[in-house]
Short mmCIF file of C-alpha atoms and ligand atoms in Angstrom, two decimals:
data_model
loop_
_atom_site.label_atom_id
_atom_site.label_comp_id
_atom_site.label_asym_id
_atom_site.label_seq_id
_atom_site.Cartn_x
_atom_site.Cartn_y
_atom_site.Cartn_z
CA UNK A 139 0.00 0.00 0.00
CA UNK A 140 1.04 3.20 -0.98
CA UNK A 141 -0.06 6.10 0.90
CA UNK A 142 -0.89 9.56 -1.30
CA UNK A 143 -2.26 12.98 -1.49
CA UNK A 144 -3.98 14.35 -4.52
CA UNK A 145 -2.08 17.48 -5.24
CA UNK A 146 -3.68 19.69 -8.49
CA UNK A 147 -0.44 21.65 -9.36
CA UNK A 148 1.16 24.72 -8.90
CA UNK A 149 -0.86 27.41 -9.30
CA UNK A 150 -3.97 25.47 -8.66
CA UNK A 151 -3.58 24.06 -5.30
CA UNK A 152 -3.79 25.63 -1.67
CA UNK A 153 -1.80 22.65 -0.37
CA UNK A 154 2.21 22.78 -1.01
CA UNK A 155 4.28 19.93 -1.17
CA UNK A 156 6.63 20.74 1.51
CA UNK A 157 3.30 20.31 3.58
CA UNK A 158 2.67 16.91 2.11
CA UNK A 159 6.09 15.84 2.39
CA UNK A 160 5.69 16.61 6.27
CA UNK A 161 2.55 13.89 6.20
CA UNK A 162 4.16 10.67 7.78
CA UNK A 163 4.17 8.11 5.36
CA UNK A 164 3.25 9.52 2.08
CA UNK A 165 5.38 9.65 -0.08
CA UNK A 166 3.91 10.82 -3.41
CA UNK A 167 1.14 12.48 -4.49
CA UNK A 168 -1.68 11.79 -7.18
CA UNK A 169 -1.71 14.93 -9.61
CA UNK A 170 -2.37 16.17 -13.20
CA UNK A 171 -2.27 18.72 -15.54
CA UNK A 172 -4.75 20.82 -14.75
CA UNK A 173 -4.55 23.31 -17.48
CA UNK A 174 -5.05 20.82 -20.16
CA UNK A 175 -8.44 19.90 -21.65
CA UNK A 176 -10.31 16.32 -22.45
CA UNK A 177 -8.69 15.36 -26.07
CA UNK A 178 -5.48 17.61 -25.55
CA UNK A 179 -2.09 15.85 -26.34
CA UNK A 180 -0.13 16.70 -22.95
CA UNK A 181 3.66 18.18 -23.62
CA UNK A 182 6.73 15.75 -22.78
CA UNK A 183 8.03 19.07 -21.45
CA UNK A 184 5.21 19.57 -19.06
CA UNK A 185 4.76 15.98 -17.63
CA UNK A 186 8.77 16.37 -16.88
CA UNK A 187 8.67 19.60 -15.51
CA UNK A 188 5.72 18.42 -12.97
CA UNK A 189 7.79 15.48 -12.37
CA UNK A 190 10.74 17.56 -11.57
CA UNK A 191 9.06 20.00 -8.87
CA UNK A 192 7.30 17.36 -7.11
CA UNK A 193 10.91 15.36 -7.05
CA UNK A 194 12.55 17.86 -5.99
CA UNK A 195 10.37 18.42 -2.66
CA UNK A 196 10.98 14.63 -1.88
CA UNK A 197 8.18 13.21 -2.93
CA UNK A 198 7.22 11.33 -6.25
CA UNK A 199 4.36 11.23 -8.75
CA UNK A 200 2.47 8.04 -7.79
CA UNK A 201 -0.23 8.38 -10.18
CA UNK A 202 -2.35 10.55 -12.76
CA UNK A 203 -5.72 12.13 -11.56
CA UNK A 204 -7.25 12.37 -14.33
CA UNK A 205 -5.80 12.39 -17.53
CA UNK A 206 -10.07 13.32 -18.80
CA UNK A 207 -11.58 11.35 -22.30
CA UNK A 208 -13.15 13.53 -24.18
CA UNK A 209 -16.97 13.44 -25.08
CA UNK A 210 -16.77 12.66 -28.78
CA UNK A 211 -14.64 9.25 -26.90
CA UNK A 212 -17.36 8.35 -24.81
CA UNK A 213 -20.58 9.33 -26.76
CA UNK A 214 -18.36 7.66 -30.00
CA UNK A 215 -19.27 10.62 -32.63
CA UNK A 216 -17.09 11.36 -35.82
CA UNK A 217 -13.50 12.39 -34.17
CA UNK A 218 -13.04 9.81 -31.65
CA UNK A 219 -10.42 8.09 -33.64
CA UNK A 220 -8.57 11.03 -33.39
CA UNK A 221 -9.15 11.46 -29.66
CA UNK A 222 -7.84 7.87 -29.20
CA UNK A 223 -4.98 8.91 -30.67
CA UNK A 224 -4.26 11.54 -28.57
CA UNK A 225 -5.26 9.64 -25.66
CA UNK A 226 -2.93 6.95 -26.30
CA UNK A 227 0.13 9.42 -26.81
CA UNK A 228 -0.35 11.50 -23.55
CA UNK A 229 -0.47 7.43 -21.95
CA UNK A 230 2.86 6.91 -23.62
CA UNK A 231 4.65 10.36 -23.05
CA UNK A 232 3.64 9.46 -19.22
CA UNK A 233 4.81 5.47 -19.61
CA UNK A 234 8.01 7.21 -20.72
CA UNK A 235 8.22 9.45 -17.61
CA UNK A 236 7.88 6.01 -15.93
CA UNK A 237 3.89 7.06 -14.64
CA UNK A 238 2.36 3.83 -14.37
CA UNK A 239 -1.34 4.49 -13.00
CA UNK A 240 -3.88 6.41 -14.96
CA UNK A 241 -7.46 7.29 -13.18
CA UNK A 242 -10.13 8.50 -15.31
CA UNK A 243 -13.81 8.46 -15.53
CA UNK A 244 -16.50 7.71 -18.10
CA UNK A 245 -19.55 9.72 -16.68
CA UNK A 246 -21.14 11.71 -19.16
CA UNK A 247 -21.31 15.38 -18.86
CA UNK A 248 -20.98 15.62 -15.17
CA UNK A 249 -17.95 14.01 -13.21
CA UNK A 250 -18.85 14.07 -9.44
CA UNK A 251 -22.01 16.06 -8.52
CA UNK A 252 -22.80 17.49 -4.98
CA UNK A 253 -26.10 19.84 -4.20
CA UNK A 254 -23.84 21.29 -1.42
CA UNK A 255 -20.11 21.98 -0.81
CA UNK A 256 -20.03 23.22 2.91
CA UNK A 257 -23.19 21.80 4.96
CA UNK A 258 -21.92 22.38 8.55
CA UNK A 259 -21.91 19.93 10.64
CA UNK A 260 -22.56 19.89 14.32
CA UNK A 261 -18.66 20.53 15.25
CA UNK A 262 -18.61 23.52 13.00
CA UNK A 263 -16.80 22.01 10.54
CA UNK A 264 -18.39 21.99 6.94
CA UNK A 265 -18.51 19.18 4.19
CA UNK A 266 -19.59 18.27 0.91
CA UNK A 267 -22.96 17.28 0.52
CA UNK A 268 -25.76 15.63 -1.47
CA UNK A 269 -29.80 16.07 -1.48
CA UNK A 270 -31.37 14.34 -4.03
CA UNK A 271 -34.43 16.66 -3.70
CA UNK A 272 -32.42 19.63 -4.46
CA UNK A 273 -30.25 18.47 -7.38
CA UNK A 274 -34.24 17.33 -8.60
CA UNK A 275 -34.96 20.92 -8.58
CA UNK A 276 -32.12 22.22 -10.24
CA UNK A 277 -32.24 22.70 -14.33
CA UNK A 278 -29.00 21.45 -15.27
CA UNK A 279 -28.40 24.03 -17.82
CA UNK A 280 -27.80 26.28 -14.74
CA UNK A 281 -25.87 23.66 -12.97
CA UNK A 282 -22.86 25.80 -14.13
CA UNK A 283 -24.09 28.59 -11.94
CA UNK A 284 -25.30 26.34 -8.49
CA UNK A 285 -21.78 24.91 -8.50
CA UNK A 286 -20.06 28.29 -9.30
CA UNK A 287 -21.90 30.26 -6.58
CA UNK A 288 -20.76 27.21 -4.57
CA UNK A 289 -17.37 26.71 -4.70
CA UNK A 290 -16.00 29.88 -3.76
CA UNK A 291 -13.93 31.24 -6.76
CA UNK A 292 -12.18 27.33 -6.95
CA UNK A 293 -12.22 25.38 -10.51
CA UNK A 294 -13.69 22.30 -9.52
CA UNK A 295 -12.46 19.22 -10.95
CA UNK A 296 -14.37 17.95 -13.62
CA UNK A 297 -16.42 21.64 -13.46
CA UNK A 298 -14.00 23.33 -15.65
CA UNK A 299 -15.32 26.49 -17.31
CA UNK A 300 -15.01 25.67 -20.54
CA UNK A 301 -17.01 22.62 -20.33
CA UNK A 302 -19.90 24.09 -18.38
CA UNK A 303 -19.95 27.31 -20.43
CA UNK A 304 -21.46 24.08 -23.17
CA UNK A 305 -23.51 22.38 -21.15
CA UNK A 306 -26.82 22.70 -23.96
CA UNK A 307 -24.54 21.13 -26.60
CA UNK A 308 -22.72 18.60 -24.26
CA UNK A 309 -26.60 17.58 -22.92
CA UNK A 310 -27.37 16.79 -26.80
CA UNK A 311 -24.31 14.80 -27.65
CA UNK A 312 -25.81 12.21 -25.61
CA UNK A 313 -29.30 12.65 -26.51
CA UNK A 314 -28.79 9.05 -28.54
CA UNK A 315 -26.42 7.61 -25.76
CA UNK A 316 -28.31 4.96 -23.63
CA UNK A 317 -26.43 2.87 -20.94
CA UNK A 318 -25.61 -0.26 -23.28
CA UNK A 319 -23.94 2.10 -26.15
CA UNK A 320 -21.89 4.10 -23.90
CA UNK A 321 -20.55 0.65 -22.59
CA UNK A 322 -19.91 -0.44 -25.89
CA UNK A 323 -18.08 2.93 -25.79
CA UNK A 324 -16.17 2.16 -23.10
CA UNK A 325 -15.06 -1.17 -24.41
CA UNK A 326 -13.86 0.74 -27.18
CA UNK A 327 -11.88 3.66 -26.16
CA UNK A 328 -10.10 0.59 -23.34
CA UNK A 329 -9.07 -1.95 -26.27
CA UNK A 330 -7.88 0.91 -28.46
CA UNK A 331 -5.66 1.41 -25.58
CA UNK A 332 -4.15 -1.75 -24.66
CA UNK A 333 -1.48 -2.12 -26.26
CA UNK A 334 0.22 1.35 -25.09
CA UNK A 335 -1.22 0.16 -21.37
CA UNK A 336 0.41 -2.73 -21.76
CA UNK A 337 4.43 -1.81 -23.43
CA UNK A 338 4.58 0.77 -20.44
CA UNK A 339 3.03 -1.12 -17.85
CA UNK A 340 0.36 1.39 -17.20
CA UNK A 341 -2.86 0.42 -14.77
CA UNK A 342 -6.02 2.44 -15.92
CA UNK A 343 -8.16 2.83 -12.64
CA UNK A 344 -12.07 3.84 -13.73
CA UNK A 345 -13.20 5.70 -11.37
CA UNK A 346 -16.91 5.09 -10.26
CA UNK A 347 -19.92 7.76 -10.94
CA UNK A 348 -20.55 9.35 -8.18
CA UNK A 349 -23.40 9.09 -6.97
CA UNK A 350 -23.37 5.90 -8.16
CA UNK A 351 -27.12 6.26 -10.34
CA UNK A 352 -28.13 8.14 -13.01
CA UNK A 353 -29.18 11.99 -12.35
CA UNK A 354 -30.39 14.44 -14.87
CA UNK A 355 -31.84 11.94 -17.68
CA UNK A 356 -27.85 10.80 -18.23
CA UNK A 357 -26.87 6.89 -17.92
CA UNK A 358 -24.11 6.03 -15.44
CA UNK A 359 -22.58 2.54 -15.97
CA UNK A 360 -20.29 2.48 -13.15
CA UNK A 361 -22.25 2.06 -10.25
CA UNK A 362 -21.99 -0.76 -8.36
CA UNK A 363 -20.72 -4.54 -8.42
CA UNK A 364 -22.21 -6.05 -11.44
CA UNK A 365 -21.45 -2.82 -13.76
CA UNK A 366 -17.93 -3.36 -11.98
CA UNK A 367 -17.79 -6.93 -12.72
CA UNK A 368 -18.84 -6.51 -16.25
CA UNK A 369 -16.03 -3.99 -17.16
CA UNK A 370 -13.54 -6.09 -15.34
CA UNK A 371 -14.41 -9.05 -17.99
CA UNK A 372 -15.55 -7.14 -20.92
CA UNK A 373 -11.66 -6.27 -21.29
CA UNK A 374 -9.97 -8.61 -18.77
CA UNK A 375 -6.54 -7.65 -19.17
CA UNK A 376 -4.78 -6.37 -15.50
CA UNK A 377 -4.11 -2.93 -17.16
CA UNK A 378 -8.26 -2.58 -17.31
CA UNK A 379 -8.59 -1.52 -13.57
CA UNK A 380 -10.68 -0.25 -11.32
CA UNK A 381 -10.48 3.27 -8.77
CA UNK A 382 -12.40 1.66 -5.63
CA UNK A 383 -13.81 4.79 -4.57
CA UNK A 384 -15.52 4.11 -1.33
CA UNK A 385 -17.61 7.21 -1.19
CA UNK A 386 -18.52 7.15 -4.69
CA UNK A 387 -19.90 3.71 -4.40
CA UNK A 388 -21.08 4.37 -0.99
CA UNK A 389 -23.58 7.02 -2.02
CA UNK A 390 -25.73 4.07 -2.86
CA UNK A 391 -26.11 2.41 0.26
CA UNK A 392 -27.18 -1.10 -0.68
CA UNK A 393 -23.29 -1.23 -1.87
CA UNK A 394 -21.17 -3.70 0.06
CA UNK A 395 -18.05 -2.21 -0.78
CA UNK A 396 -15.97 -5.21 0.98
CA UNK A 397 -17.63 -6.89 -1.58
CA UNK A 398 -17.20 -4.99 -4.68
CA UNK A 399 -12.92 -4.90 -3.19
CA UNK A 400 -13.36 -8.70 -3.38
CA UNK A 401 -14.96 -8.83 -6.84
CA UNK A 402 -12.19 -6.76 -7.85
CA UNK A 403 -9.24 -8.76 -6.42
CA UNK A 404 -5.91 -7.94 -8.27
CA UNK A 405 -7.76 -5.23 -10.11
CA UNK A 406 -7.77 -2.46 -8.25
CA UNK A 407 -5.11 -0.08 -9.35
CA UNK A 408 -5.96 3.20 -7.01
CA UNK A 409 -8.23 3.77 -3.72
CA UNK A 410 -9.92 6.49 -2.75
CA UNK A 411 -10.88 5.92 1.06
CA UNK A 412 -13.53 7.88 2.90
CA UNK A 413 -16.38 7.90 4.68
CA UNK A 414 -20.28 9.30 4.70
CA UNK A 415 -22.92 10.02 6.61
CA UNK A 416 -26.34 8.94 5.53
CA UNK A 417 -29.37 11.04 6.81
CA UNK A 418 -31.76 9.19 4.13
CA UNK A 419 -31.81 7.34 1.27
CA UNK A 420 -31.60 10.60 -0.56
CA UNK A 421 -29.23 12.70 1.46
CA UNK A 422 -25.65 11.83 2.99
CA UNK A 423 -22.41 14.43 3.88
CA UNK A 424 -18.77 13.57 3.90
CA UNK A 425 -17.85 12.29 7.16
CA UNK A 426 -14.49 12.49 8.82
CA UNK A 427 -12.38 9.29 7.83
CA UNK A 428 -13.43 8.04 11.04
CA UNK A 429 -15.78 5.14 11.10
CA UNK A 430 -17.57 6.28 13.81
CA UNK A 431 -18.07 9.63 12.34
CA UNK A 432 -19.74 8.68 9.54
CA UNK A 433 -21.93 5.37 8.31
CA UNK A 434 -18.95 3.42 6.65
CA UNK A 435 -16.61 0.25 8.60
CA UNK A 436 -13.26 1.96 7.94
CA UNK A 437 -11.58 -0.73 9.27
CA UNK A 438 -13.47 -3.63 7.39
CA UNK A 439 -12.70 -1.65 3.95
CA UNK A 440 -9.04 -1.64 4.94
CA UNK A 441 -9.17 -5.26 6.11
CA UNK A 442 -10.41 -6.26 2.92
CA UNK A 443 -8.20 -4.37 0.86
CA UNK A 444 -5.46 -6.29 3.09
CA UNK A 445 -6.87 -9.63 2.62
CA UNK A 446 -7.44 -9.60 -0.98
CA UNK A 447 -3.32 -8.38 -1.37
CA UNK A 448 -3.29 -4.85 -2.09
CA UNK A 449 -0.69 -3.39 -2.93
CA UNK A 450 -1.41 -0.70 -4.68
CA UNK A 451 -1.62 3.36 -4.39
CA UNK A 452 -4.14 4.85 -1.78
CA UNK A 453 -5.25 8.22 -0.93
CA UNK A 454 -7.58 9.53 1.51
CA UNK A 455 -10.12 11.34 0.25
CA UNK A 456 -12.15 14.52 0.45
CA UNK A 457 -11.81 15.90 3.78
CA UNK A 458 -14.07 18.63 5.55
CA UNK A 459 -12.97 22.26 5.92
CA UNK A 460 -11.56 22.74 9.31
CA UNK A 461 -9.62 24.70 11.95
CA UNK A 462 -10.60 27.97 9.59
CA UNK A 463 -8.62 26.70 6.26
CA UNK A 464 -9.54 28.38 3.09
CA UNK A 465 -9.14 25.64 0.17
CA UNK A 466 -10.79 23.85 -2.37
CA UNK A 467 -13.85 22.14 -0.85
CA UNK A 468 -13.50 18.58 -0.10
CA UNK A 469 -9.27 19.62 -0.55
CA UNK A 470 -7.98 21.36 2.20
CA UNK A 471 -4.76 19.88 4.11
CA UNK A 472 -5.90 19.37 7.27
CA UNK A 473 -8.56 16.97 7.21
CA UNK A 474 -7.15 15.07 4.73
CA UNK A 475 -3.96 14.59 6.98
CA UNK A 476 -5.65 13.06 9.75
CA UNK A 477 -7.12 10.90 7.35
CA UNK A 478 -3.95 9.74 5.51
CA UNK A 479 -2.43 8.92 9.10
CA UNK A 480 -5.57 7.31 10.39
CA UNK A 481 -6.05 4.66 7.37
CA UNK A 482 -1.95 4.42 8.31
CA UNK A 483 -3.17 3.47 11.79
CA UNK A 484 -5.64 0.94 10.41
CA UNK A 485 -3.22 -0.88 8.11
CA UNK A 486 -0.92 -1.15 10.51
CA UNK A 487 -2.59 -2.70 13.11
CA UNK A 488 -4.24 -5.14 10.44
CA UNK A 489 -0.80 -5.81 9.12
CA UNK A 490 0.75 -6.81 12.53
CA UNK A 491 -2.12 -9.39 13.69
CA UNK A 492 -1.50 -10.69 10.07
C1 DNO B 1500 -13.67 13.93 -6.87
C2 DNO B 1500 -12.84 12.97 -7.62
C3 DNO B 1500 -13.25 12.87 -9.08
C4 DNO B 1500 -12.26 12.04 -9.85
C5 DNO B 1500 -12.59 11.88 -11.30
C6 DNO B 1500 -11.66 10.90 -11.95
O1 DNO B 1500 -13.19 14.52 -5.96
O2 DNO B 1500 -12.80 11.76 -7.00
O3 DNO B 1500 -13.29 14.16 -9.61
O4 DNO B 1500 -11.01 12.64 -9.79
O5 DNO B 1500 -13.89 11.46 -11.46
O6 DNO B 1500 -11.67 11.12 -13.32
#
């Protein structure tokens, strides 16, 4: 197991990496280009120079998050080919670097959606959260502006300008796209891939939807074990892996996630561990990593991850905003510390009673 932090760059972070280095245990961090768009090649010269800051503050790059697919990839219109293409050289330009874990996502329009990004909680700290109710009340042409108003002058991932600012023409790409054709999508874009994933050793980690069911009229195919388990096969090669997301798959709560990590044996390439509250079906908040914070067994997530050999790269994931820090919601260095050293705790105690 190792231990990360997401880290989005310089320039785009709050979080340095002389403050991650001073995290016991982690040693690397999970990070990107964030200036690039889906379908851009990314420069040699950029991937090296990223390389070379966070190297030279002692840690290492332990993993892309995300290099994005572009629409025309996952709703398969006229210039996918061409996307592929690209695709497949940013995957070798990072092989080259000696990058080896890729996490991406194949939700359409949307990546991650929240109806709230700081619900306070009852120790004044404030969290990411989700109310079905609302998110049915918002048009999702004017998503753009409930998250903007939201997120307090931050780029979201996933919410960049760019794409919101064509959310009408992005919403009729998929007009045609049902769940079975962007699986056959998905197939796709991963065997056009393979062989690059495979000469530089790279694992591809899917991240789930999140939440894990469709919302605004748009299919979502990564949801829970038997979408999982379909993937897995569809292209059953170890580069075709899987980003166990615990919260992601958590938001629907008739998940077993120690099940979906055993499903997965050997082909999980990346976790994301954290926890949630659930208040209903339709509402939960990010919890503290702490099990008894929140709704989730910590430990029997960990313990399965354990038992079924794990060995890959973890992080801990979004934290809440405490002790007055100003930073991306759900990416602030504080919370997200005292998770990374309490999953430590957790794993180490499972380790040494074997
Ligand atoms: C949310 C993240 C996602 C994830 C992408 C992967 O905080 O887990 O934005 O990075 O879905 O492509």
């Amino acid at each position: 197991m190792n231990m990360s932090l997401r880290w989005y760059g310089p320039g785009y972070d709050t979080v340095t990496l002389e403050q991650i280095r001073q995290i016991p245990g982690v040693k690397g961090v999970i990070t990107t280009l964030y200036g690039t768009r889906p379908g851009e090649v990314w420069e040699r010269e950029e991937i090296r120079s990223l390389k070379k800051t966070v190297e030279e503050a002692g840690l290492s790059i332990l993993g892309i998050e995300s290099v994005n697919v572009h629409d025309d990839i996952k709703t398969g219109a006229g210039d996918r080919d061409r996307y592929i293409e690209n695709y497949i050289k940013t995957l070798e330009r990072l092989g080259e670097e000696d990058i080896h874990m890729v996490c991406y996502n194949f939700m359409p329009v949307f990546d991650w959606t929240r109806s709230e990004l700081a619900r306070k909680r009852a120790d004044g700290s404030t969290v990411l959260a989700y109310n079905q109710d609302i998110i049915d009340q918002i048009d999702p042409e004017h998503m753009r502006e409930s998250i903007e108003a939201m997120s307090a002058g931050y780029v979201m991932p996933g919410w960049e300008p760019e794409r919101m600012g064509r959310l009408a023409e992005l919403f009729a790409m998929y007009r045609e796209v049902d769940e079975e054709k962007l699986f056959s999508n998905l197939v796709y874009f991963l065997e056009a891939i393979g062989p690059v994933c495979e000469k530089y050793d790279i694992r591809m980690g899917i991240h789930p939807d999140d939440p894990a069911w469709p919302i605004f009229g748009l299919p979502r195919i990564i949801t829970d074990k038997a979408h999982i388990e379909k993937l897995l096969r569809a292209v059953d090669r170890p580069y075709n892996g899987l980003t166990l997301c615990t919260g992601s798959l958590g938001s629907n709560q008739k998940n077993d996630i120690p099940g979906i990590i055993e499903a997965a044996k050997g082909r999980i390439a990346f976790a994301h561990v954290r926890n949630l509250k659930y208040n209903s079906e339709r509402d939960f908040e990010e919890a503290a990593h702490l099990s008894s914070d929140g709704s989730m067994d910590m430990y029997r997530i960990m313990k399965t991850l354990y038992d079924t050999g794990f060995e890959g790269v973890i992080r801990p994931d979004h934290g809440r905003a405490i002790w007055g820090e100003e930073a991306m919601p759900g990416y602030g260095l504080y919370d997200r510390a005292l998770g990374a050293m309490y999953l430590q705790g957790l794993w180490e105690a499972i380790r040494k009673n074997g």
